[in-house]
């Protein structure tokens, strides 16, 4: 089912529901229509416009994981609001002597819908922020892993192969989800390692081995920090 077909189908269903609501109102109302009748109709139509308006909007929008959370939550809230509005409309005669209370209740319902929608949006944004941090942290170590694999696989650096391979294995099996205070230093040391190992500077062997040991130490520190933070989270 294409997006355009879903969009047209949603709009048609919405128009049918609104048409049924108006038809039932005019054909089902006995006696002269008073202001309470028109108020109940207005609130029901508003709930239907909000429900199918948002349904149409979500049909046109992208379907990321965060968007799906907002869609499900807001549409569920609007569906409940529509059902409650219909119930109050059917029971409007109970408010014949208290029309102000009827209006206040419906306004409060609208307020609750708005508040719930805002809260759902805040939750979705929070999840999006966490997902972004998780993605960035995974990309960070994946990049380090690829760079180490490239160095360890290079025959020109065979004298450092054992140390590079041990470091590569350490990074490979490290927890990639999470960030630590050592990430920036690890990145800088990795840049330094690549420059040192490809140079012909005096003391290259000692400096390269020192750089490998330093990164290995930082990776261990990072793993420990990530592990402790996750235990603290639970």
mmCIF file of C-alpha atoms in Angstrom:
data_model
loop_
_atom_site.group_PDB
_atom_site.id
_atom_site.type_symbol
_atom_site.label_atom_id
_atom_site.label_comp_id
_atom_site.label_asym_id
_atom_site.label_seq_id
_atom_site.Cartn_x
_atom_site.Cartn_y
_atom_site.Cartn_z
ATOM 1 C CA UNK A 1 0.000 0.000 0.000
ATOM 2 C CA UNK A 2 1.602 3.249 -1.179
ATOM 3 C CA UNK A 3 1.821 6.380 0.947
ATOM 4 C CA UNK A 4 -0.470 8.318 -1.423
ATOM 5 C CA UNK A 5 -3.111 5.594 -1.255
ATOM 6 C CA UNK A 6 -2.929 5.571 2.552
ATOM 7 C CA UNK A 7 -3.258 9.347 2.565
ATOM 8 C CA UNK A 8 -6.338 9.345 0.339
ATOM 9 C CA UNK A 9 -7.882 6.465 2.299
ATOM 10 C CA UNK A 10 -7.311 8.279 5.616
ATOM 11 C CA UNK A 11 -8.897 11.472 4.319
ATOM 12 C CA UNK A 12 -11.897 9.592 2.905
ATOM 13 C CA UNK A 13 -12.467 7.735 6.198
ATOM 14 C CA UNK A 14 -12.173 11.011 8.098
ATOM 15 C CA UNK A 15 -14.725 12.727 5.863
ATOM 16 C CA UNK A 16 -17.088 9.752 6.187
ATOM 17 C CA UNK A 17 -16.868 9.811 9.998
ATOM 18 C CA UNK A 18 -17.452 13.567 10.096
ATOM 19 C CA UNK A 19 -20.363 13.189 7.668
ATOM 20 C CA UNK A 20 -21.913 10.461 9.817
ATOM 21 C CA UNK A 21 -21.526 12.642 12.925
ATOM 22 C CA UNK A 22 -23.309 15.577 11.296
ATOM 23 C CA UNK A 23 -26.032 13.337 9.855
ATOM 24 C CA UNK A 24 -26.713 11.661 13.204
ATOM 25 C CA UNK A 25 -26.827 15.052 14.886
ATOM 26 C CA UNK A 26 -29.447 16.497 12.565
ATOM 27 C CA UNK A 27 -31.529 13.341 12.205
ATOM 28 C CA UNK A 28 -31.183 12.085 15.756
ATOM 29 C CA UNK A 29 -31.894 15.269 17.674
ATOM 30 C CA UNK A 30 -35.486 15.390 18.935
ATOM 31 C CA UNK A 31 -37.135 18.775 19.356
ATOM 32 C CA UNK A 32 -35.585 22.186 18.875
ATOM 33 C CA UNK A 33 -31.804 22.345 19.040
ATOM 34 C CA UNK A 34 -30.387 24.433 21.868
ATOM 35 C CA UNK A 35 -26.910 25.839 22.448
ATOM 36 C CA UNK A 36 -25.871 22.717 24.382
ATOM 37 C CA UNK A 37 -26.585 20.600 21.302
ATOM 38 C CA UNK A 38 -24.425 22.824 19.110
ATOM 39 C CA UNK A 39 -21.658 22.868 21.708
ATOM 40 C CA UNK A 40 -21.587 19.075 21.921
ATOM 41 C CA UNK A 41 -21.488 18.833 18.122
ATOM 42 C CA UNK A 42 -18.632 21.342 17.993
ATOM 43 C CA UNK A 43 -16.507 19.434 20.504
ATOM 44 C CA UNK A 44 -17.107 16.095 18.762
ATOM 45 C CA UNK A 45 -16.215 17.584 15.369
ATOM 46 C CA UNK A 46 -13.111 19.165 16.897
ATOM 47 C CA UNK A 47 -11.994 15.788 18.266
ATOM 48 C CA UNK A 48 -12.553 14.172 14.871
ATOM 49 C CA UNK A 49 -10.688 16.920 13.027
ATOM 50 C CA UNK A 50 -7.756 16.575 15.440
ATOM 51 C CA UNK A 51 -7.728 12.778 15.168
ATOM 52 C CA UNK A 52 -7.922 12.510 11.397
ATOM 53 C CA UNK A 53 -5.848 15.655 10.879
ATOM 54 C CA UNK A 54 -2.967 14.154 12.874
ATOM 55 C CA UNK A 55 -3.504 10.767 11.235
ATOM 56 C CA UNK A 56 -3.188 12.440 7.821
ATOM 57 C CA UNK A 57 -0.091 14.356 8.936
ATOM 58 C CA UNK A 58 1.594 11.218 10.279
ATOM 59 C CA UNK A 59 0.754 9.352 7.072
ATOM 60 C CA UNK A 60 2.677 11.981 5.096
ATOM 61 C CA UNK A 61 5.625 12.159 7.521
ATOM 62 C CA UNK A 62 8.616 9.815 7.834
ATOM 63 C CA UNK A 63 8.437 6.706 10.006
ATOM 64 C CA UNK A 64 11.546 6.747 12.187
ATOM 65 C CA UNK A 65 11.543 4.898 15.506
ATOM 66 C CA UNK A 66 11.064 8.146 17.410
ATOM 67 C CA UNK A 67 8.302 9.298 15.077
ATOM 68 C CA UNK A 68 6.560 5.972 15.619
ATOM 69 C CA UNK A 69 6.518 6.570 19.380
ATOM 70 C CA UNK A 70 4.897 9.977 18.859
ATOM 71 C CA UNK A 71 2.428 8.564 16.337
ATOM 72 C CA UNK A 72 1.257 5.729 18.557
ATOM 73 C CA UNK A 73 1.015 7.866 21.688
ATOM 74 C CA UNK A 74 -0.688 10.900 20.168
ATOM 75 C CA UNK A 75 -3.112 8.878 18.046
ATOM 76 C CA UNK A 76 -4.061 6.770 21.064
ATOM 77 C CA UNK A 77 -4.619 9.938 23.098
ATOM 78 C CA UNK A 78 -6.718 11.542 20.349
ATOM 79 C CA UNK A 79 -8.757 8.356 19.896
ATOM 80 C CA UNK A 80 -9.560 8.297 23.619
ATOM 81 C CA UNK A 81 -10.396 12.023 23.487
ATOM 82 C CA UNK A 82 -12.750 11.435 20.552
ATOM 83 C CA UNK A 83 -14.498 8.547 22.359
ATOM 84 C CA UNK A 84 -14.911 10.608 25.543
ATOM 85 C CA UNK A 85 -16.254 13.561 23.524
ATOM 86 C CA UNK A 86 -18.852 11.317 21.906
ATOM 87 C CA UNK A 87 -19.889 9.926 25.302
ATOM 88 C CA UNK A 88 -20.294 13.435 26.748
ATOM 89 C CA UNK A 89 -22.254 14.472 23.654
ATOM 90 C CA UNK A 90 -24.633 11.565 24.111
ATOM 91 C CA UNK A 91 -25.050 12.453 27.803
ATOM 92 C CA UNK A 92 -25.338 16.199 27.215
ATOM 93 C CA UNK A 93 -28.893 16.297 28.548
ATOM 94 C CA UNK A 94 -27.428 15.707 32.010
ATOM 95 C CA UNK A 95 -25.813 19.138 31.742
ATOM 96 C CA UNK A 96 -28.956 20.971 30.630
ATOM 97 C CA UNK A 97 -28.873 23.095 33.766
ATOM 98 C CA UNK A 98 -25.085 23.289 33.913
ATOM 99 C CA UNK A 99 -23.880 24.168 30.430
ATOM 100 C CA UNK A 100 -20.813 25.938 31.806
ATOM 101 C CA UNK A 101 -19.653 22.705 33.457
ATOM 102 C CA UNK A 102 -20.106 20.873 30.142
ATOM 103 C CA UNK A 103 -17.912 23.429 28.355
ATOM 104 C CA UNK A 104 -15.305 23.442 31.137
ATOM 105 C CA UNK A 105 -15.031 19.642 31.071
ATOM 106 C CA UNK A 106 -14.482 19.627 27.318
ATOM 107 C CA UNK A 107 -11.903 22.415 27.550
ATOM 108 C CA UNK A 108 -10.093 20.445 30.259
ATOM 109 C CA UNK A 109 -10.084 17.408 27.979
ATOM 110 C CA UNK A 110 -8.468 19.487 25.242
ATOM 111 C CA UNK A 111 -5.883 20.719 27.744
ATOM 112 C CA UNK A 112 -5.094 17.148 28.814
ATOM 113 C CA UNK A 113 -4.639 16.113 25.177
ATOM 114 C CA UNK A 114 -2.226 19.001 24.592
ATOM 115 C CA UNK A 115 -0.219 18.225 27.759
ATOM 116 C CA UNK A 116 0.023 14.505 26.944
ATOM 117 C CA UNK A 117 1.120 15.317 23.378
ATOM 118 C CA UNK A 118 3.839 17.662 24.670
ATOM 119 C CA UNK A 119 5.060 15.036 27.149
ATOM 120 C CA UNK A 120 5.165 12.387 24.426
ATOM 121 C CA UNK A 121 7.157 14.739 22.219
ATOM 122 C CA UNK A 122 9.612 15.381 25.072
ATOM 123 C CA UNK A 123 10.045 11.638 25.612
ATOM 124 C CA UNK A 124 10.636 11.109 21.890
ATOM 125 C CA UNK A 125 13.247 13.888 21.824
ATOM 126 C CA UNK A 126 14.974 12.345 24.841
ATOM 127 C CA UNK A 127 15.063 8.955 23.134
ATOM 128 C CA UNK A 128 16.368 10.608 19.976
ATOM 129 C CA UNK A 129 19.162 12.247 21.981
ATOM 130 C CA UNK A 130 20.102 8.925 23.596
ATOM 131 C CA UNK A 131 20.018 7.141 20.224
ATOM 132 C CA UNK A 132 22.254 9.814 18.723
ATOM 133 C CA UNK A 133 24.793 9.512 21.546
ATOM 134 C CA UNK A 134 24.710 5.719 21.242
ATOM 135 C CA UNK A 135 25.200 5.900 17.479
ATOM 136 C CA UNK A 136 28.077 8.358 17.824
ATOM 137 C CA UNK A 137 29.801 6.249 20.478
ATOM 138 C CA UNK A 138 29.503 3.119 18.330
ATOM 139 C CA UNK A 139 30.854 4.944 15.285
ATOM 140 C CA UNK A 140 33.749 6.241 17.380
ATOM 141 C CA UNK A 141 35.061 2.818 18.419
ATOM 142 C CA UNK A 142 34.206 1.278 15.045
ATOM 143 C CA UNK A 143 36.388 3.902 13.422
ATOM 144 C CA UNK A 144 39.235 3.173 15.862
ATOM 145 C CA UNK A 145 38.811 -0.542 15.180
ATOM 146 C CA UNK A 146 39.014 -0.080 11.402
ATOM 147 C CA UNK A 147 42.087 2.100 11.663
ATOM 148 C CA UNK A 148 43.850 -0.418 13.909
ATOM 149 C CA UNK A 149 42.943 -3.278 11.573
ATOM 150 C CA UNK A 150 44.426 -1.319 8.680
ATOM 151 C CA UNK A 151 47.670 -0.769 10.593
ATOM 152 C CA UNK A 152 47.876 -4.382 11.811
ATOM 153 C CA UNK A 153 47.302 -5.668 8.266
ATOM 154 C CA UNK A 154 49.997 -3.481 6.772
ATOM 155 C CA UNK A 155 53.178 -5.481 6.087
ATOM 156 C CA UNK A 156 55.244 -2.307 6.425
ATOM 157 C CA UNK A 157 54.476 -2.328 10.151
ATOM 158 C CA UNK A 158 55.185 -6.026 10.753
ATOM 159 C CA UNK A 159 57.509 -5.293 13.663
ATOM 160 C CA UNK A 160 54.511 -3.822 15.554
ATOM 161 C CA UNK A 161 52.056 -6.456 14.346
ATOM 162 C CA UNK A 162 51.709 -8.251 17.681
ATOM 163 C CA UNK A 163 51.070 -5.089 19.672
ATOM 164 C CA UNK A 164 48.675 -3.700 17.062
ATOM 165 C CA UNK A 165 46.780 -6.981 16.869
ATOM 166 C CA UNK A 166 46.405 -7.142 20.667
ATOM 167 C CA UNK A 167 45.147 -3.553 20.691
ATOM 168 C CA UNK A 168 42.784 -4.283 17.800
ATOM 169 C CA UNK A 169 41.321 -7.301 19.622
ATOM 170 C CA UNK A 170 40.866 -5.227 22.776
ATOM 171 C CA UNK A 171 38.942 -2.558 20.884
ATOM 172 C CA UNK A 172 36.998 -5.139 18.887
ATOM 173 C CA UNK A 173 35.540 -6.772 21.994
ATOM 174 C CA UNK A 174 35.044 -3.545 23.947
ATOM 175 C CA UNK A 175 31.595 -2.214 24.819
ATOM 176 C CA UNK A 176 30.851 0.234 22.017
ATOM 177 C CA UNK A 177 27.639 1.610 23.527
ATOM 178 C CA UNK A 178 28.367 4.599 25.705
ATOM 179 C CA UNK A 179 30.748 7.523 25.974
ATOM 180 C CA UNK A 180 33.562 8.155 28.424
ATOM 181 C CA UNK A 181 35.901 10.916 29.510
ATOM 182 C CA UNK A 182 38.749 9.097 27.721
ATOM 183 C CA UNK A 183 37.296 9.198 24.198
ATOM 184 C CA UNK A 184 38.934 12.465 23.144
ATOM 185 C CA UNK A 185 42.327 11.325 24.471
ATOM 186 C CA UNK A 186 41.978 7.970 22.697
ATOM 187 C CA UNK A 187 41.233 9.769 19.447
ATOM 188 C CA UNK A 188 44.247 12.045 19.855
ATOM 189 C CA UNK A 189 46.528 9.124 20.743
ATOM 190 C CA UNK A 190 45.267 7.196 17.709
ATOM 191 C CA UNK A 191 46.154 10.139 15.466
ATOM 192 C CA UNK A 192 49.563 10.266 17.106
ATOM 193 C CA UNK A 193 50.074 6.507 16.593
ATOM 194 C CA UNK A 194 49.285 6.726 12.885
ATOM 195 C CA UNK A 195 51.699 9.622 12.419
ATOM 196 C CA UNK A 196 54.442 7.977 14.456
ATOM 197 C CA UNK A 197 54.217 4.537 12.843
ATOM 198 C CA UNK A 198 54.381 5.964 9.329
ATOM 199 C CA UNK A 199 57.304 8.300 10.046
ATOM 200 C CA UNK A 200 61.050 7.735 10.053
ATOM 201 C CA UNK A 201 61.719 9.801 13.140
ATOM 202 C CA UNK A 202 64.429 8.865 15.601
ATOM 203 C CA UNK A 203 63.187 6.527 18.337
ATOM 204 C CA UNK A 204 60.239 5.439 16.196
ATOM 205 C CA UNK A 205 60.110 1.913 17.659
ATOM 206 C CA UNK A 206 60.042 3.041 21.293
ATOM 207 C CA UNK A 207 57.562 5.861 20.650
ATOM 208 C CA UNK A 208 55.250 3.637 18.604
ATOM 209 C CA UNK A 209 55.243 0.893 21.237
ATOM 210 C CA UNK A 210 54.599 3.520 23.909
ATOM 211 C CA UNK A 211 51.672 4.900 21.883
ATOM 212 C CA UNK A 212 50.210 1.397 21.510
ATOM 213 C CA UNK A 213 50.543 0.772 25.258
ATOM 214 C CA UNK A 214 48.979 4.140 26.032
ATOM 215 C CA UNK A 215 45.936 3.473 23.832
ATOM 216 C CA UNK A 216 45.580 -0.015 25.307
ATOM 217 C CA UNK A 217 45.614 1.505 28.800
ATOM 218 C CA UNK A 218 43.033 4.141 27.820
ATOM 219 C CA UNK A 219 40.758 1.498 26.272
ATOM 220 C CA UNK A 220 40.878 -0.488 29.527
ATOM 221 C CA UNK A 221 40.079 2.676 31.480
ATOM 222 C CA UNK A 222 37.225 3.433 29.094
ATOM 223 C CA UNK A 223 35.761 -0.053 29.459
ATOM 224 C CA UNK A 224 35.929 0.217 33.235
ATOM 225 C CA UNK A 225 34.238 3.631 33.218
ATOM 226 C CA UNK A 226 31.483 2.458 30.846
ATOM 227 C CA UNK A 227 30.894 -0.657 32.964
ATOM 228 C CA UNK A 228 30.670 1.335 36.189
ATOM 229 C CA UNK A 229 28.307 3.901 34.690
ATOM 230 C CA UNK A 230 25.949 1.177 33.457
ATOM 231 C CA UNK A 231 25.963 -0.561 36.819
ATOM 232 C CA UNK A 232 25.180 2.768 38.435
ATOM 233 C CA UNK A 233 22.332 3.234 35.958
ATOM 234 C CA UNK A 234 20.666 0.059 37.141
#
